[in-house]
Coordinates of C-alpha atoms and ligand atoms in Angstrom, one line a residue:
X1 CA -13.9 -42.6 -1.7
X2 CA -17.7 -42.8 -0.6
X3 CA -17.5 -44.7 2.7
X4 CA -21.3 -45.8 4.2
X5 CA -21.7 -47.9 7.9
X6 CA -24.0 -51.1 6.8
X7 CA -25.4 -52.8 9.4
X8 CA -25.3 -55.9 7.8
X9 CA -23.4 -59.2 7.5
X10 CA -20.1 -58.6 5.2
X11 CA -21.8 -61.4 3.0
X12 CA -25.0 -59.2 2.3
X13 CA -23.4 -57.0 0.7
X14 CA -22.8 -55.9 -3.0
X15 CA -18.8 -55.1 -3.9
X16 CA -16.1 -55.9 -6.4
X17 CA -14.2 -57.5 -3.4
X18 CA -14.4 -58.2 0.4
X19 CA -11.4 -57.6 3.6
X20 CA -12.5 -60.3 6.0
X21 CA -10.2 -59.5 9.2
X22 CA -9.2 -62.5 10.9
X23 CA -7.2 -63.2 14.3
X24 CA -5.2 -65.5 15.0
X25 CA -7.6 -67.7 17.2
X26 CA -10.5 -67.9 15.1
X27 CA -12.6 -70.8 13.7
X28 CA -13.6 -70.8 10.0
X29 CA -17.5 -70.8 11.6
X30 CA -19.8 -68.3 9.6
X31 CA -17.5 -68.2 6.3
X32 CA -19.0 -69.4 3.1
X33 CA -18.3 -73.3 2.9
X34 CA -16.1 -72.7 -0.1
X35 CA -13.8 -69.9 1.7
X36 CA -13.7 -72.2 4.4
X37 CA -12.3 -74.7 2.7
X38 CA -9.5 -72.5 0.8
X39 CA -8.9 -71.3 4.5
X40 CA -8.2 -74.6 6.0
X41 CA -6.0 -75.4 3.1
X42 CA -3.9 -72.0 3.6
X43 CA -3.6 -72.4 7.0
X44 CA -2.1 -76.3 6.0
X45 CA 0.1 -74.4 3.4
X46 CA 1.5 -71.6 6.0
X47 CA -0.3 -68.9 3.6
X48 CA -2.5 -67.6 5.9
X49 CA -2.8 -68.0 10.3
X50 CA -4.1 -64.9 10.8
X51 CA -0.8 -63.1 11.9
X52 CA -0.7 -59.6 12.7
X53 CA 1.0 -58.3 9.4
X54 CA -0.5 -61.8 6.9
X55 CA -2.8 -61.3 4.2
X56 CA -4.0 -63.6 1.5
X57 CA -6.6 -63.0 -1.2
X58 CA -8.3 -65.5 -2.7
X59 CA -11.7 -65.1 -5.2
X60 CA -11.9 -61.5 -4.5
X61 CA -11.4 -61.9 -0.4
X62 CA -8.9 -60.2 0.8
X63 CA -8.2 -61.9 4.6
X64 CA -5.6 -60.0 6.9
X65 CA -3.8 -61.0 10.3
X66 CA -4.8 -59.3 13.5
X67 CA -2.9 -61.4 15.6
X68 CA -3.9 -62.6 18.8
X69 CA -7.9 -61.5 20.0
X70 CA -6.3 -60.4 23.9
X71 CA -3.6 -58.1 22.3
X72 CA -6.0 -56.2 19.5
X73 CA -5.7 -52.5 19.4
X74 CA -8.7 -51.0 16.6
X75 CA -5.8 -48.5 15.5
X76 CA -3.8 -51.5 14.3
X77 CA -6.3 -51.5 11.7
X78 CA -4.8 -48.3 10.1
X79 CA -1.7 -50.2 9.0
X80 CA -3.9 -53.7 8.6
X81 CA -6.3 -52.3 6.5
X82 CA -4.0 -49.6 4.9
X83 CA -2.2 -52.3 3.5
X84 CA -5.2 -54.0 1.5
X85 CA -5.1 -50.6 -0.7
X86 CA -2.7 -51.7 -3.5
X87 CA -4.1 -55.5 -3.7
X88 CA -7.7 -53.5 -3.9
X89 CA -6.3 -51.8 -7.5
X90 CA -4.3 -55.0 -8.1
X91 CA -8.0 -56.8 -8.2
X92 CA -9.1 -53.9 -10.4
X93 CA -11.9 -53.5 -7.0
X94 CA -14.0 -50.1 -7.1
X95 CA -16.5 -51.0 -4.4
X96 CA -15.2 -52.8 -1.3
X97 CA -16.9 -54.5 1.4
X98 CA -15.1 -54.5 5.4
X99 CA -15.8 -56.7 8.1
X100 CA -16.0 -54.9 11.0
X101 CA -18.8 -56.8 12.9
X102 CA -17.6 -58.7 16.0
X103 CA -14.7 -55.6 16.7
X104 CA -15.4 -52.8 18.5
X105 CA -16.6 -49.4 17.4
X106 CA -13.8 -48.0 16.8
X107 CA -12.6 -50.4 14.6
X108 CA -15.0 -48.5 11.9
X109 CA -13.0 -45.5 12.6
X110 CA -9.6 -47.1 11.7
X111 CA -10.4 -48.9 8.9
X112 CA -11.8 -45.6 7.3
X113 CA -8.3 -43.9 8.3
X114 CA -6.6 -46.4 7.2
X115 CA -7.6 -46.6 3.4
X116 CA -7.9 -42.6 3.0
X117 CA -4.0 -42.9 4.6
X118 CA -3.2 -45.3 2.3
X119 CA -4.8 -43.5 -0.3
X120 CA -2.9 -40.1 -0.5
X121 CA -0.9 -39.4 -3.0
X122 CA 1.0 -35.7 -3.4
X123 CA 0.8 -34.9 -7.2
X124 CA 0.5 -31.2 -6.6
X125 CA 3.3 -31.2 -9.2
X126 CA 2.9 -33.7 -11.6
X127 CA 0.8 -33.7 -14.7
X128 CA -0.6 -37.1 -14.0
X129 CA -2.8 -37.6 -11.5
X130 CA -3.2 -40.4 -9.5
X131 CA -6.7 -41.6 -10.1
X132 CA -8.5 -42.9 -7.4
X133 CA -9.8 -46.5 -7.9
X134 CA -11.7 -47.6 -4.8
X135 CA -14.7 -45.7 -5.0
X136 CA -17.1 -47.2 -2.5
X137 CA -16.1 -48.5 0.5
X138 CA -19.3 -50.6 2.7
X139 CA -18.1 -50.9 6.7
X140 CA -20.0 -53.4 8.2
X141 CA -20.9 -53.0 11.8
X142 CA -23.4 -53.4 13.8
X143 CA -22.0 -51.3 16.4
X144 CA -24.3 -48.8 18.2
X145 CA -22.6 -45.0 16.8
X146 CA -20.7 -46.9 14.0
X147 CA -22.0 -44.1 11.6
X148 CA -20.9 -41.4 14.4
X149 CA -17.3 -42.5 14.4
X150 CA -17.1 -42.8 10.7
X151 CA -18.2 -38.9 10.4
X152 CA -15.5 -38.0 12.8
X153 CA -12.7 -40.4 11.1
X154 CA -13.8 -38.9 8.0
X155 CA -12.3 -35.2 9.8
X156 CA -9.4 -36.7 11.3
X157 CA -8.7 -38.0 7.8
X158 CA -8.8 -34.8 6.2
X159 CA -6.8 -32.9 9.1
X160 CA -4.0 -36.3 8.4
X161 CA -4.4 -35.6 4.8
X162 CA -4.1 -31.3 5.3
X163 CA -0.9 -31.8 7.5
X164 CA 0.8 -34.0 5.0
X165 CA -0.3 -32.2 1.9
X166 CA 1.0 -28.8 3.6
X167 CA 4.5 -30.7 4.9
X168 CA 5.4 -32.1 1.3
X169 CA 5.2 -28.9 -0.4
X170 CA 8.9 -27.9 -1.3
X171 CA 10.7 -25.1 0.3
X172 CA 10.8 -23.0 -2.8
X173 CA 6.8 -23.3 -2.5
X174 CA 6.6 -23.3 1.1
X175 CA 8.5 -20.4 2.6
X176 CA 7.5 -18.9 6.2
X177 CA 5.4 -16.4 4.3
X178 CA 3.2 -19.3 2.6
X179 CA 3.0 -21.5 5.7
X180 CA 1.2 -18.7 7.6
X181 CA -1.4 -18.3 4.9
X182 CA -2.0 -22.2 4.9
X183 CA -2.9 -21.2 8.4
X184 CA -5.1 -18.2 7.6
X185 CA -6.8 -20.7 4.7
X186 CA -7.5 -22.8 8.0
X187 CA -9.0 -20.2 9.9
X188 CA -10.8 -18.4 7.5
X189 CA -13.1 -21.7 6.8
X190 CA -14.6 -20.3 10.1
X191 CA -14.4 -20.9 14.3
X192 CA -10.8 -19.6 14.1
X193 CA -9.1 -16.1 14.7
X194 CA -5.6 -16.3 13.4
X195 CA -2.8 -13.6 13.9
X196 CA 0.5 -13.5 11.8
X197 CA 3.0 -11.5 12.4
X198 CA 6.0 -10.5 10.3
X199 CA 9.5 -9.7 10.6
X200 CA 8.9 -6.2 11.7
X201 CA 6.8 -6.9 14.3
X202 CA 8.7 -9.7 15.3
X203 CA 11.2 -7.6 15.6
X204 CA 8.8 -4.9 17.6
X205 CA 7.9 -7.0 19.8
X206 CA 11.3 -9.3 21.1
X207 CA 11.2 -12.4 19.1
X208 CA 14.8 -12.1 18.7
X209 CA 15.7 -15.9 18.3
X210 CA 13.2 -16.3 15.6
X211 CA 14.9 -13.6 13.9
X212 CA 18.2 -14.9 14.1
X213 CA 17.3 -18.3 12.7
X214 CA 15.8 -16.9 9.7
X215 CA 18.3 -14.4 9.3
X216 CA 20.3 -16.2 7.0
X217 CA 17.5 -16.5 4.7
X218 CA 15.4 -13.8 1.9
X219 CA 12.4 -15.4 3.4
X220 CA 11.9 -13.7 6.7
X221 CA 10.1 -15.6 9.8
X222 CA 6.8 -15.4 10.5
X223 CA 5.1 -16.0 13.9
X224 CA 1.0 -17.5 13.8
X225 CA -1.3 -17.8 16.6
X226 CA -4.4 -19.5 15.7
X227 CA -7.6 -19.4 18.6
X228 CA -9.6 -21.4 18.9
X229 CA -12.2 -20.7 21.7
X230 CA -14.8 -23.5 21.6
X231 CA -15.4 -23.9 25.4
X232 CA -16.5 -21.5 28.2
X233 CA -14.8 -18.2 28.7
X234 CA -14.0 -19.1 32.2
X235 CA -12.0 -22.2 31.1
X236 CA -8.2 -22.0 30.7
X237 CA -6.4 -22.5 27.1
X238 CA -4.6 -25.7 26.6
X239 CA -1.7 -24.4 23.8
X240 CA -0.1 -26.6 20.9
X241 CA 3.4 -25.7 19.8
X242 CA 5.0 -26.4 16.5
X243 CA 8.6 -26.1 14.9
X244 CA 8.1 -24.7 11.5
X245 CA 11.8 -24.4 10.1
X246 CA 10.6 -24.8 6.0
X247 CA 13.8 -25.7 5.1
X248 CA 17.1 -26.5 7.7
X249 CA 20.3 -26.6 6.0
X250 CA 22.1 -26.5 9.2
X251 CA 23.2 -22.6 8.6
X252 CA 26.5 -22.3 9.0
X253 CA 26.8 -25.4 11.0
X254 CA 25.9 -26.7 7.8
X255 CA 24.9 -29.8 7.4
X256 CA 26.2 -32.9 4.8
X257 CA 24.5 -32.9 1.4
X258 CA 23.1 -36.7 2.3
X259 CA 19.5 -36.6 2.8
X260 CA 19.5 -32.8 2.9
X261 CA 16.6 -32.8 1.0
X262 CA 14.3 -34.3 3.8
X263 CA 14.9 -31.1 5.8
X264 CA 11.9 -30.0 4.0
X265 CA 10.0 -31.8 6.6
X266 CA 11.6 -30.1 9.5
X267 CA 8.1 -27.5 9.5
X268 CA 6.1 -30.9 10.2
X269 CA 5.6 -30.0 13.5
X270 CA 3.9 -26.7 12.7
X271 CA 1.6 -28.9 10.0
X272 CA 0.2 -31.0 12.4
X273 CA -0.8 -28.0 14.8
X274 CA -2.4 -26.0 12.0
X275 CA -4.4 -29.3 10.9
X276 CA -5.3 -30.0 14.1
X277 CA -6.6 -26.4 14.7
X278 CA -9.1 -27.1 11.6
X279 CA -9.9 -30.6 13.0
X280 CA -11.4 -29.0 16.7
X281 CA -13.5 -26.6 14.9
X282 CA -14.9 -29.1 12.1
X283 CA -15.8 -31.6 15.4
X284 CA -16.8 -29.1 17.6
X285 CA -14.6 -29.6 20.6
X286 CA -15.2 -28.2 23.5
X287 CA -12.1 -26.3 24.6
X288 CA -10.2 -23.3 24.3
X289 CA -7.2 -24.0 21.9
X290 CA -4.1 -21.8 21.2
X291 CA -2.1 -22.9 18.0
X292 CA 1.7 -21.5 18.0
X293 CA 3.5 -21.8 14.9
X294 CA 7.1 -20.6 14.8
X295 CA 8.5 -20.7 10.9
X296 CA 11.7 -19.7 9.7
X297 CA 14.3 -20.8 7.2
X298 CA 17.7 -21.7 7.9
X299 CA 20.2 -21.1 5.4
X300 CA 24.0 -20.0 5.4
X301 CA 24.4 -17.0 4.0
X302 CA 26.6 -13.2 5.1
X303 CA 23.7 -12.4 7.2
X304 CA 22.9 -16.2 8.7
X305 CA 23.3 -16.3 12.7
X306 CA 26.7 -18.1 13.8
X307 CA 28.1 -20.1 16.7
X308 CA 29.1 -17.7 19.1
X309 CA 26.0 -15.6 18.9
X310 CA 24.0 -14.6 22.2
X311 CA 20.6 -13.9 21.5
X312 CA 17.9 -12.5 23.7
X313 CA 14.8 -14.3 23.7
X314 CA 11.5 -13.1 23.9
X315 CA 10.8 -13.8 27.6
X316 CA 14.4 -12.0 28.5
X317 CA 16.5 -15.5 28.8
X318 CA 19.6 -15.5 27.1
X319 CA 20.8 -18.4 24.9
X320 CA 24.5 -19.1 23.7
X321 CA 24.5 -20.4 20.1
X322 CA 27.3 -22.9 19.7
X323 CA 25.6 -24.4 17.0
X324 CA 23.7 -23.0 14.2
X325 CA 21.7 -26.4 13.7
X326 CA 20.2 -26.5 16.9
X327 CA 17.6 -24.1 15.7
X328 CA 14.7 -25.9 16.1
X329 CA 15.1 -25.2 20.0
X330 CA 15.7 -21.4 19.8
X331 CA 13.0 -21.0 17.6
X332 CA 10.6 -22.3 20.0
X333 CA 12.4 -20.8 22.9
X334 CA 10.7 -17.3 21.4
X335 CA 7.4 -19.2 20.9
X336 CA 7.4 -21.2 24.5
X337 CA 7.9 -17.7 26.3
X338 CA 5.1 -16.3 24.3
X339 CA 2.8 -18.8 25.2
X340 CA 3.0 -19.0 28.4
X341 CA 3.5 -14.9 29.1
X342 CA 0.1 -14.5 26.8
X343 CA -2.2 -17.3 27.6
X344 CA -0.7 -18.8 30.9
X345 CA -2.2 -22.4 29.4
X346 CA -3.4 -24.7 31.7
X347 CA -1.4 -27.5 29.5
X348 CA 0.9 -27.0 26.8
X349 CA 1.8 -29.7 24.1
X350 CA 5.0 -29.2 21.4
X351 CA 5.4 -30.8 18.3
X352 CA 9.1 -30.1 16.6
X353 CA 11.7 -32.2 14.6
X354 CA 14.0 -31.5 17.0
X355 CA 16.8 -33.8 16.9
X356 CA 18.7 -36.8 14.9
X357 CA 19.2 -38.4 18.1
X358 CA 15.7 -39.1 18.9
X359 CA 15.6 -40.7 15.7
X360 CA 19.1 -43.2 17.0
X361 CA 17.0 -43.7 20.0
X362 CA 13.7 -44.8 18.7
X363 CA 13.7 -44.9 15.3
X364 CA 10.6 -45.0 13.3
X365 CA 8.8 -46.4 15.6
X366 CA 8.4 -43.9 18.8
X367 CA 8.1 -40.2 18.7
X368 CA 10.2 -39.4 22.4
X369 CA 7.7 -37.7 25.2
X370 CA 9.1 -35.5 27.5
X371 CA 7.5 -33.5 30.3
X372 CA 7.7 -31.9 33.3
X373 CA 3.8 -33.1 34.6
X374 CA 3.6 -36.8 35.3
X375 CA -0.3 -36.8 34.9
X376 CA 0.0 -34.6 31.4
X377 CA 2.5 -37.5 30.0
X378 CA 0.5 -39.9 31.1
X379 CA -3.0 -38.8 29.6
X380 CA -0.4 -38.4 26.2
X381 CA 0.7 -41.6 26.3
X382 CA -2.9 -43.3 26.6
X383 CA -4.0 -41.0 23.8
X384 CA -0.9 -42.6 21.9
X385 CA -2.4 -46.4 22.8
X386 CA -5.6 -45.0 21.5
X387 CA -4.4 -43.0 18.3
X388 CA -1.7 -45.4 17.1
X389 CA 0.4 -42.5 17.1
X390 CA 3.4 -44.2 18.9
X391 CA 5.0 -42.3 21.6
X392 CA 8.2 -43.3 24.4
X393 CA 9.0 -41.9 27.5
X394 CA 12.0 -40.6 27.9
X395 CA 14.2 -39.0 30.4
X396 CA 14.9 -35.1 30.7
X397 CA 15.6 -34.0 34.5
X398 CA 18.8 -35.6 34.8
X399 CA 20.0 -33.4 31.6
X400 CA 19.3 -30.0 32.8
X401 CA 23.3 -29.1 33.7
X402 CA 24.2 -30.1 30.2
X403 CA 22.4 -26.9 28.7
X404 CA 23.7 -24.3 31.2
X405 CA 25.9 -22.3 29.8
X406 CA 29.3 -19.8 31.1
X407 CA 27.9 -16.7 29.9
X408 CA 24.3 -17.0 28.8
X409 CA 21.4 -18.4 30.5
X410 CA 21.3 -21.9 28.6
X411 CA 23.4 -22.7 25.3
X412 CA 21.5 -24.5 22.3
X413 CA 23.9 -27.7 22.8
X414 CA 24.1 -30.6 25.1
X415 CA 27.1 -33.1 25.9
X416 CA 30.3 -32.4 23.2
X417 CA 29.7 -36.0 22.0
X418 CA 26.0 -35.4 21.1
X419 CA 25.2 -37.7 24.3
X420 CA 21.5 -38.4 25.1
X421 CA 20.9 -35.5 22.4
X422 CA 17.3 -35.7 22.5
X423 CA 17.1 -35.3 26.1
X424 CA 19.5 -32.4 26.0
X425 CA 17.1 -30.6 23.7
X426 CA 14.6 -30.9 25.6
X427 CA 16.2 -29.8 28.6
X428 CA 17.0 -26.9 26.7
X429 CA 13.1 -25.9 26.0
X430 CA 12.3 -26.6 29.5
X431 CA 13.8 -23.2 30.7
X432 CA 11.6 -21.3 28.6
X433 CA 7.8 -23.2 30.1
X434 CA 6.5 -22.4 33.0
X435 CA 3.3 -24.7 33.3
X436 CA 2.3 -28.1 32.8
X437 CA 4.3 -29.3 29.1
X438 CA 5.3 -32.1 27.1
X439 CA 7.5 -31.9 24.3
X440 CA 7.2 -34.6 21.5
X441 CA 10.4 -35.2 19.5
X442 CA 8.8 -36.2 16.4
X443 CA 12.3 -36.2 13.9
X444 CA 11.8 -40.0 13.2
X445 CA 8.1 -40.0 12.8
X446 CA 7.6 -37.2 10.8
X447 CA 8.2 -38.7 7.2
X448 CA 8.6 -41.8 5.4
X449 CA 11.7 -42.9 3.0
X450 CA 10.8 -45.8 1.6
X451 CA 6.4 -45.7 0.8
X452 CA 4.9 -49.3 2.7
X453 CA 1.3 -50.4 1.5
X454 CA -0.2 -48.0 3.7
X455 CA 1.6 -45.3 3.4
X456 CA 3.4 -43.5 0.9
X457 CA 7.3 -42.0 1.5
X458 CA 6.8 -38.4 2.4
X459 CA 5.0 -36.5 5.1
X460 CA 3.3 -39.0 7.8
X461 CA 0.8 -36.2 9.5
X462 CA 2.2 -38.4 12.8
X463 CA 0.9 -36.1 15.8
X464 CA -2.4 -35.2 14.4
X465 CA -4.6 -38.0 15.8
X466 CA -2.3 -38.1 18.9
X467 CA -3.6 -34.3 19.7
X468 CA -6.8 -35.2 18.3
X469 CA -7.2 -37.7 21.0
X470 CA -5.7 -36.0 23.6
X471 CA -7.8 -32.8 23.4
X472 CA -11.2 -34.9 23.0
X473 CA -10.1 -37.9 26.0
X474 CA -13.2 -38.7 28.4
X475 CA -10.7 -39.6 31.3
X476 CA -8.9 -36.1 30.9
X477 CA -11.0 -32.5 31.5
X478 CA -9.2 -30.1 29.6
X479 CA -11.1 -27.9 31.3
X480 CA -9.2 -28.8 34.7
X481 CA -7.7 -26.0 36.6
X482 CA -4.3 -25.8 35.9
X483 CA -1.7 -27.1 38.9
X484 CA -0.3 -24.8 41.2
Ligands
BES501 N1 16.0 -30.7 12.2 C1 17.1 -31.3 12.8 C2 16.8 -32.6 13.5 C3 16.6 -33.8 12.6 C4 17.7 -34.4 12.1 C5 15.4 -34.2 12.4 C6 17.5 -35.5 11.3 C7 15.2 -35.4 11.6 C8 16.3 -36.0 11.0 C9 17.6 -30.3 13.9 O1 17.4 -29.0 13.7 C10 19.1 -30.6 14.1 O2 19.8 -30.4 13.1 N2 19.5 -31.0 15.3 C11 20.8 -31.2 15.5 C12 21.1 -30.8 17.0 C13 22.6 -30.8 17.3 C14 23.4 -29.8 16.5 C15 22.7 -30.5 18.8 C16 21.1 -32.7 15.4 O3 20.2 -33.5 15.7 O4 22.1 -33.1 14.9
ZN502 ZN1 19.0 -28.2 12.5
ZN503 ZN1 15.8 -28.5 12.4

């Protein structure tokens, strides 16, 4: 897909077929006197009001809903404009034409996103590929740095595109020992140094709950830290965390056969902090990054860890496994005393799959936010409002008791019924970070089911323009000294 900012009227320009956003509110002034009339009629008929969510195509028009004008968010038009992808090859349209003049700037952003989302197939492994129909796509804005934001959507898109394309591959493809060289690809392209580290030197060097997770499994962990130092030498790092497991079977806490399968996705975390790695060196962010990726696999097996285990973890806290399932959380118990042992961050942000019960609590809809820094969760959840990456507060403090354990320092379950599960997990992490954090329970957001016009089922890339925002907010210096 070519995309191009014109700074023209919609109607001045040459395509197969036009997306005319409308809200709710508006008057048919401007339109061509025949739309006009098919619009007034519509609106008579209850086809078309402009609803957040409506679209109606007539004579090569494609009009969609924003909804009310007070309430519009530009990252609503990932999903609104998304959704016009499949009536686009329906009208057999290669060059398309979008009205973006009248919305602000970033509008031009989202409506790029939002096709190139909508877009993405993952035939790695088929023989028929998808081919791509829309070839041209015109924005029209008259915005002032309409063409900037497109450039950078255009990256954003790619990292979106990288994290998904990385998280759908199977686990028979995607072992811990492929995942880290998707990472090395990554750095290599430049801007990056990236360090993997084995099972021997895991094991050299302490990471003794990584080890155990992965035990059960012939593909042995691997640890990556990718740098990413593009501010001054005197500023602190800001470090991104991500659950890797390629494939979580439970272990011997194994889990029922339903939907076992979409335990590939459980390394999604990990995708979305090695995309976003490549996205701050292609826009040229100034700030010192850290990227931790923690991948093993978790399979049952005569060697697999088991309930009952005490491990040591790298940063000499103990953990009592009573649940082999858990694992997410004592694989980044390793990584979260690494981070902050070796880069003291200033900030620390981690991405993980952690918990079903997130998913009871919010659904698809929320990814849960966690903290222990009230300003930190709140500069995440503007960069959610921003992004259209939906995040939720949610409680942790109160949950701290329920991880303590008799004879270890914290044990990898919460409550015996599963209560408030996905605060319990992240009470867990929280006694392995000593600095500024938020933890983003991503399980529901992480993949898709059922495929929606905008998106097809699989790997969502959900986190990637929610750190991508974060990481380049105006309001927040991630250069700030870190709190006391
Ligand atoms: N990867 C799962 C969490 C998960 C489940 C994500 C379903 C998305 C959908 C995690 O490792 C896990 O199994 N967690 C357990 C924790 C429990 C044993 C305390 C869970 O959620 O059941
Ligand atoms: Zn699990
Ligand atoms: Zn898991």
């Amino acid at each position: 897909m070519d995309f191009s900012v014109q700074s023209k009227d919609v109607w001045a320009l040459h395509a197969d077929a036009r997306v005319l956003p409308r809200f709710e509110d508006a008057k048919a002034a401007g339109l061509p006197a025949k739309l006009a009339h098919a619009l007034e009629n519509a609106k008579k008929k209850k086809l078309f009001s402009g609803k957040k969510g409506e679209a109606w195509t007539t004579d090569g028009v494609i009009l969609v809903g924003l909804g009310k004008s007070e309430s519009f968010k530009p990252s609503s038009l990932l999903r609104v404009i998304g959704a016009t992808y499949p009536t686009l090859r329906r009208l057999g349209a290669s060059s398309v034409a979008i009205d973006l003049n009248g919305l602000p700037v970033e509008s031009v952003s989202f409506a790029a996103q939002g096709l190139l989302d909508a877009a993405y197939r993952f035939d790695d492994f088929k023989k028929e590929k998808t081919p791509e129909w829309v070839e041209k796509v015109a924005l029209a804005s008259r915005e002032h740095d309409a063409s900037l934001h497109l450039k950078k959507a255009l990256i954003v898109a790619e990292a979106v595109r990288k994290a998904r394309d990385v998280d759908n591959q199977p686990p028979n493809v995607a072992t811990p020992a492929f995942m880290a060289e998707q990472a090395q690809k990554i750095a290599r392209a430049g801007g990056i140094k990236a360090t993997v580290w084995d099972e021997k030197q895991l094991k050299a060097k302490g990471f003794n709950s990584i080890l155990a997770v992965g035990n059960g499994s012939v593909h042995p962990p691997r640890f990556v830290v990718m740098e990413y130092a593009g501010g001054a030498k005197s500023e602190p790092w800001v470090a991104i965390v991500g659950k890797g497991i390629t494939f979580d079977s439970g272990g011997i806490s194994i889990k029922p056969g339903a939907d076992m399968d979409k335990m590939k996705f459980d390394k999604s975390g990990a995708c979305t902090v090695m995309a976003v790695m490549g996205a701050l060196r292609d826009l040229n962010v100034k700030a010192n990054v850290v990227g931790v990726l923690a991948f093993a696999e978790n399979l049952p097996s005569g060697s697999a860890y088991r309930p009952s285990d005490l491990l040591r973890t790298f940063n000499g806290k103990t953990i009592e496994v009573l649940n082999t399932d858990a694992e997410g959380r004592v694989v980044l118990a390793d990584a979260l005393g690494y981070v902050f042992q070796q880069y003291k961050p200033a900030r620390t942000v981690d991405l993980a799959t952690l918990t079903g019960a997130c998913c009871v609590a919010l659904g698809e809809q929320f990814a849960g936010l966690f903290g222990n820094d009230d300003a930190l969760m709140a500069h995440l959840q503007a960069a959610s409002v921003q992004s259209g990456d939906a995040v939720w507060r949610m409680p942790l403090d109160e949950f701290e008791d329920d991880v303590k354990s008799e004879i270890a320092d914290v044990k990898n379950i919460g409550h015996p019924k599963g209560y408030a599960g996905a605060s319990t997990g992240a009470a867990f992490l929280k006694a392995f970070v000593s600095g500024p954090w938020v933890h983003l329970d991503i399980a529901g957001m992480a993949w898709l089911s059922s495929p929606k016009p905008y998106l097809t089922s699989g790997a969502t890339g959900f986190g990637v323009r929610l750190l991508l925002a974060w990481l380049t907010q105006k309001t927040e210096s991630t250069v700030a000294k870190p709190k006391k």
